[in-house]
Coordinates of C-alpha atoms and ligand atoms in Angstrom, one line a residue:
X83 CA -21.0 16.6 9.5
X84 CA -21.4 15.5 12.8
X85 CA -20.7 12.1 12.7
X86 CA -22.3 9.0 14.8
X87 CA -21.5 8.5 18.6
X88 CA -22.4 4.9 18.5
X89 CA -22.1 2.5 15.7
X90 CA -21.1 -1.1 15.6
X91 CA -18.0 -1.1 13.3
X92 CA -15.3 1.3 12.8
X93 CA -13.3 1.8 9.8
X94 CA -10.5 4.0 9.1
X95 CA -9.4 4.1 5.6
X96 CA -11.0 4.0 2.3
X97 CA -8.8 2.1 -0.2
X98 CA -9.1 -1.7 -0.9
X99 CA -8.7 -3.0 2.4
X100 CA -10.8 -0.8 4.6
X101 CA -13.4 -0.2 1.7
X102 CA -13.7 -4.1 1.5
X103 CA -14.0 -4.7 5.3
X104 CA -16.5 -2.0 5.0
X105 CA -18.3 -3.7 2.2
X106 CA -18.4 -7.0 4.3
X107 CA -19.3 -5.8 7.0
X108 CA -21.9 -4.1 6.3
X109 CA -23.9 -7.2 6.4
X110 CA -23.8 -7.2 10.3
X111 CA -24.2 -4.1 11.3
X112 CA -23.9 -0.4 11.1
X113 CA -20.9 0.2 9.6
X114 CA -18.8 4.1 9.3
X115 CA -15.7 4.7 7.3
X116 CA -13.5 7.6 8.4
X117 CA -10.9 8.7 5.3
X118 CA -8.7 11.9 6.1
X119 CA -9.7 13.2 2.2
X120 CA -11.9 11.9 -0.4
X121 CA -12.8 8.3 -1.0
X122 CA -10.8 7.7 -3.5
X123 CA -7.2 9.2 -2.2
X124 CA -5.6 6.4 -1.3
X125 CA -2.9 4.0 -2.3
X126 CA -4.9 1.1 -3.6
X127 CA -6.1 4.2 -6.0
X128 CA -2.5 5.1 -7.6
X129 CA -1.5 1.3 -8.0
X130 CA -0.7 0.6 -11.5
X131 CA 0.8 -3.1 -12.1
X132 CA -1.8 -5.1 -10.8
X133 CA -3.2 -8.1 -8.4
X134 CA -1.7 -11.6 -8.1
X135 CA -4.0 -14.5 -8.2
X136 CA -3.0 -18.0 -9.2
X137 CA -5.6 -17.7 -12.1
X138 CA -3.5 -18.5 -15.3
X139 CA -3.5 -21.8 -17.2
X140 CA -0.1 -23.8 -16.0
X141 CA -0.4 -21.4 -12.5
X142 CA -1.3 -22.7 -9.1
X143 CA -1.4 -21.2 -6.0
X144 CA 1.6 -23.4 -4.7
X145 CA 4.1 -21.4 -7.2
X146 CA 2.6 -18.4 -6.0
X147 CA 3.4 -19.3 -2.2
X148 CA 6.7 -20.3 -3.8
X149 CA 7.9 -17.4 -5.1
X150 CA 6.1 -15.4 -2.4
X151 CA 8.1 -16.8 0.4
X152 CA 10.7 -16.4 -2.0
X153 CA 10.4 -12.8 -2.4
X154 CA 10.4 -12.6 1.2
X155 CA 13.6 -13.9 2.4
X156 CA 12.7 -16.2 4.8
X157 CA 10.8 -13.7 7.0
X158 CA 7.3 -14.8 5.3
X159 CA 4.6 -16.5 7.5
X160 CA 4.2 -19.5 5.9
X161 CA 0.5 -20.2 7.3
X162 CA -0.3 -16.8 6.2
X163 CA 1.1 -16.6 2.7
X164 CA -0.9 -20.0 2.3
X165 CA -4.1 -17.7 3.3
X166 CA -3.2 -15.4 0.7
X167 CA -2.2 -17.3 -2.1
X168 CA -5.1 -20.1 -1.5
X169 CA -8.3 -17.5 -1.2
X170 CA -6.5 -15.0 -4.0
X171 CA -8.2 -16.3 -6.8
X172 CA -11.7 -16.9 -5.0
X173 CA -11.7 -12.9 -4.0
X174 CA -10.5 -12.0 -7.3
X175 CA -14.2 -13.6 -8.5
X176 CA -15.5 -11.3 -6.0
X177 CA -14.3 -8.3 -7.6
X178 CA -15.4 -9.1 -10.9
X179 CA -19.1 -10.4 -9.5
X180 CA -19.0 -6.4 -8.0
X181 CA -18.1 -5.0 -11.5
X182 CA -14.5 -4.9 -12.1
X183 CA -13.7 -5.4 -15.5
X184 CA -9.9 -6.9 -16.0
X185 CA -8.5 -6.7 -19.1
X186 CA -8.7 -9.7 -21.8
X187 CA -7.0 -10.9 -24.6
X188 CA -8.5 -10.3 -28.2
X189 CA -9.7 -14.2 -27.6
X190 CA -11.1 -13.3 -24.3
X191 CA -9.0 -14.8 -21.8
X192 CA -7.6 -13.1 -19.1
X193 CA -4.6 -10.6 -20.3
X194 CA -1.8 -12.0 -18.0
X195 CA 0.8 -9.3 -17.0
X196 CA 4.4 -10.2 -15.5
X197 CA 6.2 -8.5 -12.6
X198 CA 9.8 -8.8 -11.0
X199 CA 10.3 -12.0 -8.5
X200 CA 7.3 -13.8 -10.4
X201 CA 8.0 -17.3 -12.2
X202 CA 4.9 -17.1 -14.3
X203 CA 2.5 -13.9 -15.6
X204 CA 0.2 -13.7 -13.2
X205 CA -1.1 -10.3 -12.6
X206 CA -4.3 -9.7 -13.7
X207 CA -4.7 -5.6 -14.6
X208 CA -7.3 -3.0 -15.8
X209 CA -7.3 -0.3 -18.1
X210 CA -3.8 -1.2 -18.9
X211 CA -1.7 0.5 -15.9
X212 CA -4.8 1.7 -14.0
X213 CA -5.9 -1.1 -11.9
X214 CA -6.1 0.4 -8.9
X215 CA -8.3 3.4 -9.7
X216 CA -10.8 0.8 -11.6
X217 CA -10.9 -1.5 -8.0
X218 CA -11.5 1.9 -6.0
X219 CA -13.7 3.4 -8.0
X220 CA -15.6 -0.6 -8.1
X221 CA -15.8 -0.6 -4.3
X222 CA -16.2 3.0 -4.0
X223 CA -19.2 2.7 -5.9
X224 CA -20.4 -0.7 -3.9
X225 CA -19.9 0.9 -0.6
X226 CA -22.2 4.3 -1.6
X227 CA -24.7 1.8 -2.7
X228 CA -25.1 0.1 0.8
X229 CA -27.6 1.9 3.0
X230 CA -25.8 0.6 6.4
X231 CA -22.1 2.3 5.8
X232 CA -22.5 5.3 6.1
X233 CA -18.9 6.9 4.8
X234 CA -17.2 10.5 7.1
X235 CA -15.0 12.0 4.3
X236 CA -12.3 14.9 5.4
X237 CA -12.2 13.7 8.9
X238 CA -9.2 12.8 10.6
X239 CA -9.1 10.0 13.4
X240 CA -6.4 11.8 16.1
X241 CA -6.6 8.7 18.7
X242 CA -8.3 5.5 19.4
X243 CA -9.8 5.2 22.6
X244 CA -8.6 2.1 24.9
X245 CA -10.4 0.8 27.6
X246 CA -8.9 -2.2 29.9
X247 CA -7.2 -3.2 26.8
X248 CA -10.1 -3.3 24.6
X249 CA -10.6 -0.8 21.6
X250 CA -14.2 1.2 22.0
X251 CA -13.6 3.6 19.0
X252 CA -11.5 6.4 18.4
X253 CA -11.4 10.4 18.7
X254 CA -12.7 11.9 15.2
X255 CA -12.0 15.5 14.4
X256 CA -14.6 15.8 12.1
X257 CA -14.9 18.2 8.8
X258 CA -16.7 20.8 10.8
X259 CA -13.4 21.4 13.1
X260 CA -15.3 19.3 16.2
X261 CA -13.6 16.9 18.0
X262 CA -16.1 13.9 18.8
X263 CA -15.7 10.2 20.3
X264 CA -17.1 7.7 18.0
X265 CA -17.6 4.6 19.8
X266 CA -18.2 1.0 18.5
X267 CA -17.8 -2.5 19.3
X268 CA -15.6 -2.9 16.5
X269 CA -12.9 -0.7 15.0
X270 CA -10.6 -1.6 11.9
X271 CA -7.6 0.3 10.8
X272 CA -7.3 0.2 7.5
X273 CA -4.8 3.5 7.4
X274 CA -2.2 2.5 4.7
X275 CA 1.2 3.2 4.7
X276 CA 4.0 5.4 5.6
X277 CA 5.5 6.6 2.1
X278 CA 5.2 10.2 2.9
X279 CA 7.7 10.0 5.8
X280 CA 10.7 9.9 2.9
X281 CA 11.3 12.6 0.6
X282 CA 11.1 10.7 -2.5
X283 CA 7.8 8.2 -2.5
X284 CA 5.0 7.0 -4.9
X285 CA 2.4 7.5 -1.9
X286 CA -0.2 10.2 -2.2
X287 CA -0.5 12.8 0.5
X288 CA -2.3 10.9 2.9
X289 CA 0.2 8.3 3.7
X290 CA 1.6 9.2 6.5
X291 CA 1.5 6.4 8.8
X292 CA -1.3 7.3 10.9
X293 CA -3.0 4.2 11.5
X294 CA 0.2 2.6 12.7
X295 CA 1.3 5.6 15.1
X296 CA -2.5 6.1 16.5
X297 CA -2.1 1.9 17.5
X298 CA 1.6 2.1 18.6
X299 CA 0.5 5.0 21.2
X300 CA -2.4 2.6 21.8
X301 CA -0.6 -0.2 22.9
X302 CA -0.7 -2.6 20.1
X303 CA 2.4 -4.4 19.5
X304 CA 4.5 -3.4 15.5
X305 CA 6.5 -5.2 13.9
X306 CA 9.3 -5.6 11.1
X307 CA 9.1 -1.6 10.3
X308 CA 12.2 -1.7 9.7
X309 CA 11.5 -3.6 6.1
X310 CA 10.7 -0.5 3.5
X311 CA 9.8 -1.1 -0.1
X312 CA 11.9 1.1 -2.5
X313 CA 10.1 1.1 -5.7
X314 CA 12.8 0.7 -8.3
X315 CA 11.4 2.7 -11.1
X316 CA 9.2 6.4 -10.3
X317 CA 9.7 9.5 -12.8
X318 CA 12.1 11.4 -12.0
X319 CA 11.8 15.1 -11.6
X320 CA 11.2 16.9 -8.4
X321 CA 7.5 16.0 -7.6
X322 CA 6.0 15.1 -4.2
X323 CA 4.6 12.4 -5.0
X324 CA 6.5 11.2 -7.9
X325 CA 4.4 9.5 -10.8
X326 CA 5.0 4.9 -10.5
X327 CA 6.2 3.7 -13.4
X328 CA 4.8 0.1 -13.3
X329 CA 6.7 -2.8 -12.5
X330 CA 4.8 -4.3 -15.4
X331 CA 6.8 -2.4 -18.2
X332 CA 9.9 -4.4 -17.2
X333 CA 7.7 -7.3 -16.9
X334 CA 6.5 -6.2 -20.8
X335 CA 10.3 -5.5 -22.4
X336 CA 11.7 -2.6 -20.5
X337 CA 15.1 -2.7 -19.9
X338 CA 17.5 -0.5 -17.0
X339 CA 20.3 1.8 -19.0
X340 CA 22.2 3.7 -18.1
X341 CA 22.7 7.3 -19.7
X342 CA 25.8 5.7 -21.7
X343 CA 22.8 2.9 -23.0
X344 CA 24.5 0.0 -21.1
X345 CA 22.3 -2.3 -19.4
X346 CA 23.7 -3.0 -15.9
X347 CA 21.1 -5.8 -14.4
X348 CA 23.0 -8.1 -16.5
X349 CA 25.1 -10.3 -14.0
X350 CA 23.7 -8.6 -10.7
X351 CA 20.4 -11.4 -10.2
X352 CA 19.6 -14.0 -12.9
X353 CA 16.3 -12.5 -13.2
X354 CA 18.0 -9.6 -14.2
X355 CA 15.5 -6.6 -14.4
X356 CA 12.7 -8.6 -13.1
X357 CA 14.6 -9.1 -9.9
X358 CA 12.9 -8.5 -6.3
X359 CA 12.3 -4.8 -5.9
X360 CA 15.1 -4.6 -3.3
X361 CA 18.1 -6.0 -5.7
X362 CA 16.8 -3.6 -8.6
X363 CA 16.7 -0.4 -6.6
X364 CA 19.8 -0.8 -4.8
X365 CA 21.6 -2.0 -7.8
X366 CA 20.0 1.4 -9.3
X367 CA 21.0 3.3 -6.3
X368 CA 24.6 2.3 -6.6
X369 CA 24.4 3.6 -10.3
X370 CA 23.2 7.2 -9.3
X371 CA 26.0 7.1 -6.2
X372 CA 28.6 6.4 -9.0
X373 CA 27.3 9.5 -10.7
X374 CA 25.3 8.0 -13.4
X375 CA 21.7 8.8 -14.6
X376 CA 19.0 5.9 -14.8
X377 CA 17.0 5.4 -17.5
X378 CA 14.3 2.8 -18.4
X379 CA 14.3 2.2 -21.6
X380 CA 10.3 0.9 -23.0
X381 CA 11.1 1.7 -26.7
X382 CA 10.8 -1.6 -27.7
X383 CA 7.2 -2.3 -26.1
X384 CA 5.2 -1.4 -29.2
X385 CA 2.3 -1.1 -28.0
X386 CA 3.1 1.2 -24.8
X387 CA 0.8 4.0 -25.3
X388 CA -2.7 1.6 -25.5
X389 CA -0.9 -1.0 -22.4
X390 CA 0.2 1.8 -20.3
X391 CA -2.1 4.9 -20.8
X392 CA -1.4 6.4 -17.7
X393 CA 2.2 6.2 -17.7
X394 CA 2.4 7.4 -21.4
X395 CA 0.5 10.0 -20.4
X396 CA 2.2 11.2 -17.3
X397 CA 5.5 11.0 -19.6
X398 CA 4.1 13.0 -22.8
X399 CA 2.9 15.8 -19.9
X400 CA 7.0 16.3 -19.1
X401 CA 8.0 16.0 -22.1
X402 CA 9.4 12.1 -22.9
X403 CA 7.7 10.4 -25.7
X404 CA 8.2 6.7 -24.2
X405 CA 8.0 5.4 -27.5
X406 CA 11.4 7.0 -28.5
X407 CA 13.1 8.5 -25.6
X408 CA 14.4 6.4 -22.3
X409 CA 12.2 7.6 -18.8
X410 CA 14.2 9.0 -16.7
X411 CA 13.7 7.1 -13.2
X412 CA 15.0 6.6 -9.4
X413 CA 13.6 4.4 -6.6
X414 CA 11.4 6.1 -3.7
X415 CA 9.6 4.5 -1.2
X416 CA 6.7 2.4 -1.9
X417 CA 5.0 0.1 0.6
X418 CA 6.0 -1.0 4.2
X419 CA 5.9 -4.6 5.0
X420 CA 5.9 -3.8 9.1
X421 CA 3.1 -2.6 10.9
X422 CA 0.3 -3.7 13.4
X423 CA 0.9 -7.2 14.1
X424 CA -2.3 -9.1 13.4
X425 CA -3.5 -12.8 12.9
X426 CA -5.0 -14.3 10.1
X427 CA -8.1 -12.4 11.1
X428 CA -6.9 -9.0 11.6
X429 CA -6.5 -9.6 15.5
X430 CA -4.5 -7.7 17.2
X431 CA -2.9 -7.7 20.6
X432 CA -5.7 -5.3 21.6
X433 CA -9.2 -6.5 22.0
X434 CA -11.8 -5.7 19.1
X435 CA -9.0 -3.8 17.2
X436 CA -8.3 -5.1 13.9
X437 CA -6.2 -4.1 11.2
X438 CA -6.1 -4.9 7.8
X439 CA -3.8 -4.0 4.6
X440 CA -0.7 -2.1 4.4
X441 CA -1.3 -1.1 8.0
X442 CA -1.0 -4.7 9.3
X443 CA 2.0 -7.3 9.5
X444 CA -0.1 -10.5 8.8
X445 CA 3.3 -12.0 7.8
X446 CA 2.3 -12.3 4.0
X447 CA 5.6 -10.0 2.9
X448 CA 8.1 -11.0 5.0
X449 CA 11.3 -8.5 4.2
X450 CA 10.2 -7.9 1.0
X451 CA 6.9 -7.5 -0.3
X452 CA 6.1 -9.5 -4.3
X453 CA 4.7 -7.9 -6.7
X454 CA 1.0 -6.6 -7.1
X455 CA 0.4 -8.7 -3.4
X456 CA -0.6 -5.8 -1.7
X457 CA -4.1 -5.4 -3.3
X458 CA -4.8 -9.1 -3.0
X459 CA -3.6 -8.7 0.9
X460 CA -6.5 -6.0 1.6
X461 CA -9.2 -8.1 -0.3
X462 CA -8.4 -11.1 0.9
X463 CA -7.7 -10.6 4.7
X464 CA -10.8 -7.9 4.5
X465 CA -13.3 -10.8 3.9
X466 CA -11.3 -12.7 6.9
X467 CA -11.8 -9.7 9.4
X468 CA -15.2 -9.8 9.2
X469 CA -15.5 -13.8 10.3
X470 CA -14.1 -12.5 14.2
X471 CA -15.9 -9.1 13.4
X472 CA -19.2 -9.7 13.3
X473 CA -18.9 -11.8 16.9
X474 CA -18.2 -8.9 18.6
X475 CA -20.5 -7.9 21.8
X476 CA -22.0 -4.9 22.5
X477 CA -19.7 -2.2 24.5
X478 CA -20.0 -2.1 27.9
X479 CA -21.8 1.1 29.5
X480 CA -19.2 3.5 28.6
X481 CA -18.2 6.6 30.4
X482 CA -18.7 9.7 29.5
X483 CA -15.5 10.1 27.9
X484 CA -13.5 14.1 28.0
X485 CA -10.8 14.3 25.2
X486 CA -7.4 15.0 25.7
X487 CA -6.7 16.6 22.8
X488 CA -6.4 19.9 21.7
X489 CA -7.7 22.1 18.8
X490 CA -7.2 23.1 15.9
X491 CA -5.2 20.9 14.2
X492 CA -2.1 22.6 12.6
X493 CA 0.2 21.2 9.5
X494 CA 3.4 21.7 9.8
X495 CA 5.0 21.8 6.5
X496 CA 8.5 23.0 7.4
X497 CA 8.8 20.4 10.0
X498 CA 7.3 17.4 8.2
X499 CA 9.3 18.4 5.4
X500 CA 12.6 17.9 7.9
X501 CA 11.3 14.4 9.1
X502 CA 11.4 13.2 5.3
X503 CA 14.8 14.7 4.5
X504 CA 15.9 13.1 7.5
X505 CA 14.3 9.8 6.5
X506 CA 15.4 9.7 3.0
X507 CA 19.1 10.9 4.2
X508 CA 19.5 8.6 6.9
X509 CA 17.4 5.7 7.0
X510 CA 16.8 5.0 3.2
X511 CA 18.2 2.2 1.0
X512 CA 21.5 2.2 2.5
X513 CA 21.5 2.5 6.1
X514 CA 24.5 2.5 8.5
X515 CA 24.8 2.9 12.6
X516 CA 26.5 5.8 12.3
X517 CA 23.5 7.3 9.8
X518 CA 20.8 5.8 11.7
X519 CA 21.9 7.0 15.1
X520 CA 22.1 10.6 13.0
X521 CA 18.7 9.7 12.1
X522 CA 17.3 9.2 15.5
X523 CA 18.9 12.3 17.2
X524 CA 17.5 14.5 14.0
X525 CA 13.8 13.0 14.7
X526 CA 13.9 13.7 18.2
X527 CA 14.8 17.5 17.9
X528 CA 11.7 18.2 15.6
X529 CA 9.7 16.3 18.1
X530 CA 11.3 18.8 20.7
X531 CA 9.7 21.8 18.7
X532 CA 6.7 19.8 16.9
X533 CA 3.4 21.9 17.9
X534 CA 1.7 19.4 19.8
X535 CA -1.8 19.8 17.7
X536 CA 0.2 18.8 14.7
X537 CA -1.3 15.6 14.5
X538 CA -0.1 14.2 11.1
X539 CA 3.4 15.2 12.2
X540 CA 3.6 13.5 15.6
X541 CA 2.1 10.5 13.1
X542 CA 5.2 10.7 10.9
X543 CA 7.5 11.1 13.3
X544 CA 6.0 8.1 15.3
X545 CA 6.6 5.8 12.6
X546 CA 9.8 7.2 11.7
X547 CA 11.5 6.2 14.6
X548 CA 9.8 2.5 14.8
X549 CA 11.7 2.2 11.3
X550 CA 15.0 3.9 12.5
X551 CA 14.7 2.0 15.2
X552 CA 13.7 -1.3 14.1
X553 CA 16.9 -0.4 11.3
X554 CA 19.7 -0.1 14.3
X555 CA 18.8 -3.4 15.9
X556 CA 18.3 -5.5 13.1
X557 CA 22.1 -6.0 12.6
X558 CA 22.3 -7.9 8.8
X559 CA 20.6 -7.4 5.3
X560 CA 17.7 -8.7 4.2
X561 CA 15.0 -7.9 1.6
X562 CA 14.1 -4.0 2.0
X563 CA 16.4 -3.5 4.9
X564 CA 20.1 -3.2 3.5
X565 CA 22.9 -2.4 6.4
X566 CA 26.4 -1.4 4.6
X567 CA 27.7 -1.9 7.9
X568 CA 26.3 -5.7 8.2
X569 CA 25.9 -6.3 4.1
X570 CA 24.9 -9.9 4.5
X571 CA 22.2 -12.5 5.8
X572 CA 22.8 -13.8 8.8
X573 CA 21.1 -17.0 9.8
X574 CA 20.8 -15.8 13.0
X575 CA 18.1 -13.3 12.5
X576 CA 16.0 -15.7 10.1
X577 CA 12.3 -15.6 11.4
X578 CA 13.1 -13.0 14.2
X579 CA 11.2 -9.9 14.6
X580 CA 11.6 -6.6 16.1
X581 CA 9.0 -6.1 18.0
X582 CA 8.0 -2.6 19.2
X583 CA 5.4 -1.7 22.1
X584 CA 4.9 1.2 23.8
X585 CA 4.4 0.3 27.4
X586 CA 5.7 2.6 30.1
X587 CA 8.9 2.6 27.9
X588 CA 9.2 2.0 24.0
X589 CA 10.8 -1.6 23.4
X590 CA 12.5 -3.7 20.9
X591 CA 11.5 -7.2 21.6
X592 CA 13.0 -10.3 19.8
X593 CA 10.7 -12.8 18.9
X594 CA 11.2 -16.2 17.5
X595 CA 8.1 -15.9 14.5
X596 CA 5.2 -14.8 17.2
X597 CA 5.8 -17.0 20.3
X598 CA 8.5 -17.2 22.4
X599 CA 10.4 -13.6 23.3
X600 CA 14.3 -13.9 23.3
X601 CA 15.1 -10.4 24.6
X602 CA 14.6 -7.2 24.9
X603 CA 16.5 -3.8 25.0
X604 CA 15.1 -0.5 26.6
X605 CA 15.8 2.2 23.7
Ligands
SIN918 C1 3.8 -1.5 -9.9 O1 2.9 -1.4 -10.7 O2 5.0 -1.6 -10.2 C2 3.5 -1.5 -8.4 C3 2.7 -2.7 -8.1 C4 3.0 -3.1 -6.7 O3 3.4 -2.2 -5.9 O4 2.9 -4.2 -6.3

């Protein structure tokens, strides 16, 4: 379809974050949302565990901030956690007034789930493990409803379209094969992550960093990618993706063996399995380095099959009976906590460009994301957008505009398939110089022979370098960044960030939190 030339907000992404900007939006003006597949493929659709909210009796959303910042190690944004933590519960009402159904106890009351890094069950969760297709499908459903968003399925955004540093839309190729401008006085990326850029991830398909890349060669300024989430526990077998297994089976009973039966959290964190997400995977990591096979072991969670439908089911389709046989599992990456830095109100360094959810660095994750935040970040910063959003003035007469780009657009499955080896060989959960530096001269020789109409791969390898290089100069350990050759904290980089903007050359710019710049290096 031949999509709009002119329309007063832009957004690019359909799962919780840009489908709820959308949603809010909507009540300002003409609103369009551009998804590269189908509504519903997107992350927010695969999440299993849950959303945080301080909803529970005895909760508050002071020991969410807590453990939050906690979670975070020290790289949080304190005034932005307080954001998240403070409006969570109010925009979980706002789901439920739009139909979600959570699930309840046999009294009624909310049906509290636990996850690693929490203090207190807090996650509220439908259809067992299937929260996030219930929340997509919810605002899926809300947004088809609403006469002024009018949604562009199949059509991929290639480039936004800068104007004296102000965002006027973005270059569509649309499901017809057409390149078109769409321009608007507001545009919100709402693109997701970067799983797909590692061989081994929970992300579907479509996560291929595109939102960040498209506002990196824009000129917005990213941040902190060097921070990856490794999910401890997906299926293993030799899928692309691989199948989550929730966070919220450990939080139920599940225990980490290994093939022998011995439990090996034990001593490694006090919180044993229900650690942060970067203590368990590495300490599983350093399990399969030593040669040993990782199992999680849910047998004594009677109730599995009618908590966890999905996963029992995706376990019975390969064979394991969860109710009597150990999963077999191994950490791939999950969610990055860098991205487009933003304010509280998805503003970014670029005027009337906004970002919102996994695409954005708000500051609500810090160096490691908690638990089942990352749906409550796109609902609750999406209502926030939309109080700078809707102040935004008509364009200015705009030029006729000629694109740059060429057609068609070609995948390049060999070569993308190279950038995640790479990734997952060389800039995964252990990362040294000497790897990294590998890393970097491996991602610029696909560039070298990247067909330049592969769009998604100049995407992927965009990002993948922001992260490899974000890994080299952030010399010390800390939540989802783990350097063997700098294993600890070091005080010195507490509430730094590496700061990356294209300019005429790319640069990693030291920041003390988001005022006063330190230094720089040319890469
Ligand atoms: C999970 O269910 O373990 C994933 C939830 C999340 O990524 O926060």
């Amino acid at each position: 379809m031949r999509l709009p030339d002119y329309i007063d907000f832009i957004i690019i992404g359909s799962g919780i974050a840009g489908l709820g900007t959308a949603v809010n939006c909507s009540k300002y003006g003409q609103t369009l949302v551009i998804t590269k597949s189908t509504l519903l493929e997107s992350n927010t659709y695969f999440a299993q565990g849950g959303i945080a909210a301080a909803i529970a009796p005895g909760d508050s959303p002071e020991a969410h901030y807590k453990d939050t910042l906690v979670a975070g190690a020290d790289l949080c944004e304190s005034d932005a956690v307080s954001v998240l933590v403070q409006n969570g519960p109010k925009r979980v009402q706002d789901l439920i007034a739009m139909g979600t159904h959570f699930d309840t106890t046999p009294s009624g009351s909310f049906d509290f789930g636990r996850e690693g890094a929490h203090s207190i069950a807090r996650i509220l969760h439908a259809r067992g493990d299937a929260t996030g297709a219930e929340l997509a499908s919810v605002l899926a459903n809300k947004a088809k409803e609403i006469p002024n968003i009018i949604i562009a399925e199949n059509c991929l955004v290639a480039d936004l379209i800068i104007q004296d540093n102000r965002c006027i839309g973005c270059w569509v190729l649309n499901d017809e094969g057409q390149f078109q401008a769409v321009t608007a006085k507001g545009t919100v990326i709402a693109a997701g992550g970067c799983g797909q850029i590692y061989k081994h991830t929970t992300n579907p398909w479509v996560a291929t960093g595109d939102g960040i890349a498209m506002a990196y060669r824009a000129g917005a300024e990213i941040v902190h990618m060097e921070f990856v989430q490794f999910h401890p526990t997906a299926l293993k077998n030799h899928n692309n993706p691989l199948f989550l297994v929730s966070e919220a089976v450990r939080g139920d009973g599940g225990k980490l063996i290994t093939e022998e039966g011995k439990r090996f959290m034990v001593g490694v964190h006090p919180m044993e399995e229900l650690a942060p997400r970067d203590v368990v995977a590495r300490a599983i990591y350093h399990q399969q380095k030593a040669g040993r096979e990782v199992f999680l072991d849910a047998t004594s969670i009677k109730n599995f099959s009618s908590r966890f439908p999905t996963i029992y089911k995706a376990c019975t389709e390969v064979g394991i009976n969860p109710l009597t046989d150990p999963i077999p599992i191994t950490p791939a990456a999950h969610f990055i906590m860098g991205g487009i830095l933003a304010d509280t109100y998805g503003r970014t360094n670029i005027q009337s460009l906004y970002v919102c959810g996994e695409s954005a660095c708000v500051g609500v994750h810090g160096a490691n994301r908690l638990a089942s935040n990352s749906l409550l970040e796109g609902i609750v910063f999406s209502e926030r957008i939309v109080e700078c959003l809707k102040d935004e003035s008509s364009l200015p007469a705009v030029p006729p505009l000629s694109s740059h780009l060429e057609k068609p657009v070609v995948s390049a499955p060999v070569l993308e398939d190279t950038v995640r080896e790479t990734m997952w060989s060389y800039a995964g959960l252990i990362r040294t110089e000497k790897d990294l530096l590998k890393a970097l001269s491996k991602l610029d020789e696909i560039k070298m022979s990247a067909p330049i109409n592969a769009y998604t791969l100049h995407n992927m390898l965009d990002v993948a370098k922001l992260i490899v290089s974000g890994a080299l100069y952030r010399k010390e350990s800390r939540g989802g960044h783990y350097r063997l050759d700098y294993p600890d904290q070091d005080a010195h980089w507490k509430e730094l960030m590496v700061e990356h903007s294209i300019g005429s050359q790319p640069k990693l710019v030291l920041r003390t939190k988001r005022d006063s710049v330190l230094s720089f290096n040319d890469l």
